[in-house]
mmCIF file of C-alpha atoms in Angstrom:
data_model
loop_
_atom_site.group_PDB
_atom_site.id
_atom_site.type_symbol
_atom_site.label_atom_id
_atom_site.label_comp_id
_atom_site.label_asym_id
_atom_site.label_seq_id
_atom_site.Cartn_x
_atom_site.Cartn_y
_atom_site.Cartn_z
ATOM 1 C CA MET A 9 38.073 -53.084 24.144
ATOM 2 C CA PRO A 10 34.793 -53.999 22.799
ATOM 3 C CA SER A 11 31.808 -51.676 24.201
ATOM 4 C CA GLU A 12 29.061 -53.151 26.319
ATOM 5 C CA SER A 13 26.324 -52.451 23.568
ATOM 6 C CA ARG A 14 28.224 -54.393 21.121
ATOM 7 C CA MET A 15 28.760 -57.419 23.443
ATOM 8 C CA THR A 16 25.089 -57.547 24.476
ATOM 9 C CA GLN A 17 23.412 -56.875 20.972
ATOM 10 C CA HIS A 18 21.666 -60.076 19.592
ATOM 11 C CA LEU A 19 19.810 -60.199 16.461
ATOM 12 C CA ASP A 20 16.353 -61.469 16.036
ATOM 13 C CA PRO A 21 16.562 -64.055 13.286
ATOM 14 C CA ARG A 22 12.767 -63.796 12.519
ATOM 15 C CA SER A 23 13.501 -59.959 11.601
ATOM 16 C CA PRO A 24 12.672 -59.434 7.944
ATOM 17 C CA TRP A 25 16.031 -57.468 7.752
ATOM 18 C CA VAL A 26 18.260 -59.993 9.446
ATOM 19 C CA ILE A 27 19.958 -62.318 6.916
ATOM 20 C CA SER A 28 21.677 -65.524 7.696
ATOM 21 C CA THR A 29 25.212 -66.218 6.283
ATOM 22 C CA HIS A 30 25.252 -69.676 7.538
ATOM 23 C CA ASP A 31 25.786 -71.142 4.139
ATOM 24 C CA LEU A 32 28.728 -69.123 3.301
ATOM 25 C CA GLY A 33 30.587 -70.458 6.345
ATOM 26 C CA LYS A 34 33.992 -68.453 7.015
ATOM 27 C CA ARG A 35 35.423 -69.806 3.707
ATOM 28 C CA PRO A 36 36.778 -66.679 1.841
ATOM 29 C CA GLY A 37 35.547 -66.700 -1.818
ATOM 30 C CA THR A 38 32.282 -68.354 -1.331
ATOM 31 C CA MET A 39 29.400 -66.084 -2.558
ATOM 32 C CA ARG A 40 25.593 -66.157 -2.710
ATOM 33 C CA GLN A 41 23.380 -64.049 -4.810
ATOM 34 C CA MET A 42 19.964 -63.171 -3.567
ATOM 35 C CA SER A 43 16.645 -61.200 -4.594
ATOM 36 C CA LEU A 44 14.285 -60.189 -1.805
ATOM 37 C CA VAL A 45 11.217 -58.036 -1.233
ATOM 38 C CA LEU A 46 11.101 -56.768 2.290
ATOM 39 C CA PRO A 47 8.709 -54.331 4.263
ATOM 40 C CA ALA A 48 10.302 -50.759 4.427
ATOM 41 C CA PRO A 49 11.226 -49.898 8.104
ATOM 42 C CA ALA A 50 9.360 -47.060 9.993
ATOM 43 C CA ASP A 51 10.688 -43.510 9.851
ATOM 44 C CA LEU A 52 12.696 -43.754 6.989
ATOM 45 C CA GLY A 53 13.088 -40.342 5.508
ATOM 46 C CA VAL A 54 13.479 -36.544 5.763
ATOM 47 C CA ASP A 55 11.104 -33.910 6.321
ATOM 48 C CA MET A 56 9.395 -33.782 3.063
ATOM 49 C CA ILE A 57 9.757 -37.028 1.603
ATOM 50 C CA GLY A 58 10.457 -40.738 2.751
ATOM 51 C CA VAL A 59 9.853 -44.410 2.188
ATOM 52 C CA PRO A 60 6.380 -45.326 3.438
ATOM 53 C CA LYS A 61 6.355 -47.896 6.342
ATOM 54 C CA ASP A 62 5.895 -51.341 5.031
ATOM 55 C CA ALA A 63 6.240 -50.446 1.511
ATOM 56 C CA GLU A 64 7.849 -53.203 -0.630
ATOM 57 C CA VAL A 65 11.663 -52.722 -0.886
ATOM 58 C CA GLU A 66 13.272 -54.784 -3.632
ATOM 59 C CA LEU A 67 16.777 -56.064 -2.961
ATOM 60 C CA ASP A 68 19.306 -57.588 -5.406
ATOM 61 C CA LEU A 69 22.167 -58.613 -3.096
ATOM 62 C CA ARG A 70 25.397 -60.435 -3.296
ATOM 63 C CA LEU A 71 26.915 -61.792 -0.233
ATOM 64 C CA GLU A 72 30.633 -62.843 -0.288
ATOM 65 C CA ALA A 73 32.747 -64.305 2.473
ATOM 66 C CA VAL A 74 36.110 -62.528 2.726
ATOM 67 C CA MET A 75 38.998 -62.811 5.380
ATOM 68 C CA GLU A 76 37.533 -60.275 7.693
ATOM 69 C CA GLY A 77 33.829 -61.061 7.364
ATOM 70 C CA VAL A 78 31.058 -60.888 4.810
ATOM 71 C CA LEU A 79 30.683 -58.210 2.208
ATOM 72 C CA VAL A 80 27.433 -57.384 1.011
ATOM 73 C CA SER A 81 26.890 -55.413 -2.038
ATOM 74 C CA GLY A 82 23.945 -54.846 -4.286
ATOM 75 C CA ALA A 83 21.166 -52.359 -5.005
ATOM 76 C CA ALA A 84 17.763 -51.477 -3.431
ATOM 77 C CA ARG A 85 14.610 -49.916 -4.868
ATOM 78 C CA ALA A 86 11.794 -48.588 -2.900
ATOM 79 C CA PRO A 87 9.077 -46.308 -3.559
ATOM 80 C CA LEU A 88 8.905 -42.574 -2.129
ATOM 81 C CA ALA A 89 6.057 -40.537 -0.790
ATOM 82 C CA GLY A 90 6.171 -36.858 0.408
ATOM 83 C CA GLU A 91 5.326 -33.381 -0.735
ATOM 84 C CA CYS A 92 6.597 -30.797 -3.186
ATOM 85 C CA ALA A 93 8.837 -28.370 -1.393
ATOM 86 C CA ARG A 94 7.498 -25.481 -3.549
ATOM 87 C CA CYS A 95 3.777 -25.919 -3.790
ATOM 88 C CA LEU A 96 3.081 -28.684 -1.084
ATOM 89 C CA ASP A 97 1.332 -31.036 -3.688
ATOM 90 C CA PRO A 98 1.647 -34.665 -3.051
ATOM 91 C CA VAL A 99 4.848 -36.202 -4.568
ATOM 92 C CA SER A 100 5.561 -39.933 -5.421
ATOM 93 C CA SER A 101 8.436 -41.518 -7.175
ATOM 94 C CA GLU A 102 10.952 -44.403 -6.768
ATOM 95 C CA ILE A 103 14.733 -44.412 -5.391
ATOM 96 C CA GLU A 104 17.352 -46.874 -6.250
ATOM 97 C CA VAL A 105 20.564 -46.987 -4.117
ATOM 98 C CA ASP A 106 23.706 -48.935 -4.168
ATOM 99 C CA LEU A 107 24.655 -51.029 -1.073
ATOM 100 C CA GLN A 108 28.074 -52.125 0.136
ATOM 101 C CA GLU A 109 28.889 -53.024 3.772
ATOM 102 C CA LEU A 110 31.530 -55.302 5.302
ATOM 103 C CA PHE A 111 30.118 -57.241 8.281
ATOM 104 C CA PHE A 112 33.399 -58.207 10.351
ATOM 105 C CA TYR A 113 33.345 -61.545 12.138
ATOM 106 C CA SER A 114 34.788 -60.132 15.316
ATOM 107 C CA ASP A 115 35.039 -56.850 16.777
ATOM 108 C CA GLU A 116 38.906 -57.092 16.981
ATOM 109 C CA ASP A 117 39.262 -56.195 13.373
ATOM 110 C CA ALA A 118 36.397 -53.664 13.385
ATOM 111 C CA SER A 119 36.346 -50.041 14.459
ATOM 112 C CA GLU A 120 33.481 -48.646 16.370
ATOM 113 C CA GLU A 121 31.602 -47.535 13.357
ATOM 114 C CA ASP A 122 31.842 -50.798 11.528
ATOM 115 C CA SER A 123 29.214 -53.478 11.417
ATOM 116 C CA LEU A 124 29.453 -56.763 12.854
ATOM 117 C CA LEU A 125 28.128 -60.203 12.500
ATOM 118 C CA ASP A 126 25.862 -61.584 15.313
ATOM 119 C CA GLY A 127 27.258 -65.245 14.890
ATOM 120 C CA GLU A 128 26.064 -66.036 11.514
ATOM 121 C CA LEU A 129 23.677 -63.236 11.382
ATOM 122 C CA LEU A 130 23.642 -59.777 9.622
ATOM 123 C CA ASP A 131 21.139 -56.848 10.059
ATOM 124 C CA LEU A 132 20.907 -54.942 6.610
ATOM 125 C CA GLU A 133 18.390 -52.426 7.768
ATOM 126 C CA PRO A 134 20.922 -49.765 9.121
ATOM 127 C CA THR A 135 22.962 -50.080 5.916
ATOM 128 C CA PHE A 136 19.858 -49.612 3.904
ATOM 129 C CA ARG A 137 18.620 -46.730 5.970
ATOM 130 C CA ASP A 138 22.011 -44.922 5.642
ATOM 131 C CA ALA A 139 21.959 -45.235 1.831
ATOM 132 C CA VAL A 140 18.399 -44.140 1.487
ATOM 133 C CA VAL A 141 18.551 -41.148 3.713
ATOM 134 C CA LEU A 142 21.751 -39.910 2.091
ATOM 135 C CA ALA A 143 20.167 -40.204 -1.227
ATOM 136 C CA LEU A 144 16.906 -38.422 -0.692
ATOM 137 C CA PRO A 145 16.345 -34.900 -2.039
ATOM 138 C CA LEU A 146 16.098 -32.294 0.595
ATOM 139 C CA SER A 147 13.658 -30.320 -1.380
ATOM 140 C CA PRO A 148 11.710 -32.727 -3.665
ATOM 141 C CA VAL A 149 9.462 -31.113 -6.394
ATOM 142 C CA CYS A 150 6.389 -32.266 -8.121
ATOM 143 C CA ARG A 151 7.975 -30.985 -11.555
ATOM 144 C CA GLU A 152 11.243 -29.153 -12.160
ATOM 145 C CA ASP A 153 9.486 -26.073 -13.280
ATOM 146 C CA CYS A 154 6.977 -25.935 -10.361
ATOM 147 C CA PRO A 155 6.471 -22.202 -9.704
ATOM 148 C CA GLY A 156 5.397 -22.997 -6.104
ATOM 149 C CA LEU A 157 3.118 -20.742 -3.946
ATOM 150 C CA CYS A 158 2.556 -16.864 -3.793
ATOM 151 C CA VAL A 159 4.488 -15.391 -1.250
ATOM 152 C CA GLU A 160 1.806 -12.728 -0.596
ATOM 153 C CA CYS A 161 -1.460 -14.894 -0.485
ATOM 154 C CA GLY A 162 -0.519 -18.428 -0.621
ATOM 155 C CA VAL A 163 -2.159 -19.374 -4.043
ATOM 156 C CA LYS A 164 -0.697 -22.096 -6.133
ATOM 157 C CA LEU A 165 1.086 -20.062 -8.930
ATOM 158 C CA ALA A 166 0.641 -22.939 -11.546
ATOM 159 C CA GLU A 167 -3.100 -22.481 -11.135
ATOM 160 C CA ALA A 168 -3.223 -18.759 -10.809
ATOM 161 C CA GLY A 169 -1.664 -18.123 -14.083
ATOM 162 C CA ALA A 170 1.047 -15.879 -15.294
ATOM 163 C CA ASP A 171 -1.027 -12.488 -14.599
ATOM 164 C CA HIS A 172 -1.190 -13.121 -10.873
ATOM 165 C CA ARG A 173 0.124 -10.101 -9.113
ATOM 166 C CA HIS A 174 -0.283 -7.808 -5.949
ATOM 167 C CA GLU A 175 -0.174 -4.117 -5.794
ATOM 168 C CA LYS A 176 3.048 -3.222 -4.118
ATOM 169 C CA ILE A 177 3.068 -0.308 -1.749
ATOM 170 C CA ASP A 178 6.320 0.966 -0.427
ATOM 171 C CA ALA A 179 6.253 0.412 3.308
ATOM 172 C CA ARG A 180 7.534 4.036 3.745
ATOM 173 C CA TRP A 181 4.404 5.444 2.180
ATOM 174 C CA ALA A 182 1.964 2.896 3.267
ATOM 175 C CA SER A 183 0.497 5.211 6.163
ATOM 176 C CA LEU A 184 -0.122 7.868 3.793
ATOM 177 C CA GLN A 185 -2.272 5.600 1.467
ATOM 178 C CA GLY A 186 -5.438 5.957 3.680
ATOM 179 C CA LEU A 187 -5.077 9.748 3.160
ATOM 180 C CA ILE A 188 -5.091 9.627 -0.453
ATOM 181 C CA THR A 189 -8.199 7.381 -0.423
ATOM 182 C CA ASP A 190 -9.855 9.744 1.865
ATOM 183 C CA THR A 191 -8.951 12.931 -0.185
ATOM 184 C CA ASP A 192 -10.390 11.169 -3.372
ATOM 185 C CA ASN A 193 -13.720 10.462 -1.449
ATOM 186 C CA ASP A 194 -13.921 14.200 -0.328
ATOM 187 C CA GLN A 195 -13.384 15.337 -3.783
ATOM 188 C CA GLU A 196 -16.003 13.232 -5.261
ATOM 189 C CA LYS A 197 -18.587 14.723 -2.695
#
C-alpha cells in the first residue's frame, strides 16, 4: 500500500535538480547521455567540511530506460570548503562521487526506500546528497602532516616550531610549587 507522502509528492519541473525523462519513454534500452552544471543545494556537508551553497556541481550522467524504471548513473564533481580538524585553518578541495540510482515507474515495484518517478520527472538531488555526504572526510586536514594546535595554549604547532614546550608539573606536587618559590625568595634576602 503506497504511503500518503509518496502519493502527494509532486516535483517542480523548474527545479534545477529535477530532470525530465520524456524522451526515453518507457522503452527499455533507450538511453541519453547528458552533462550538466547545477547549483549545489544548501546544507550539503558534515560539521567540518561541505559543498558551499550554489557552488557549481558538474554532472556527467547516463539515463537509461529499463523494465522497472529509469536507471541514472554517472559522476558528479563539486568544490569543498571547510576547516582543518587539527589546526582550524580553512580547507578547500574538490570531491568526485559516482552516482547510480534506479527511479521506479510505480511504487508497486519499489520498496519504501526506493526512488520513484513523478510522471516523467526524477529528482536527482537526494541521490547526489547521499553520495557526497557519505564520501566526505569526517576529519579533513589542510595537509597530511599537519601538527595541529598545542593542547596547552592553543598556538598552531606549525608556526610555533619544534622547540615549543610547556613546563610539566605533576599535579600531586603542584601545591608545593608555591612553597619552593617562596623559599627561594627568602634565601635571597
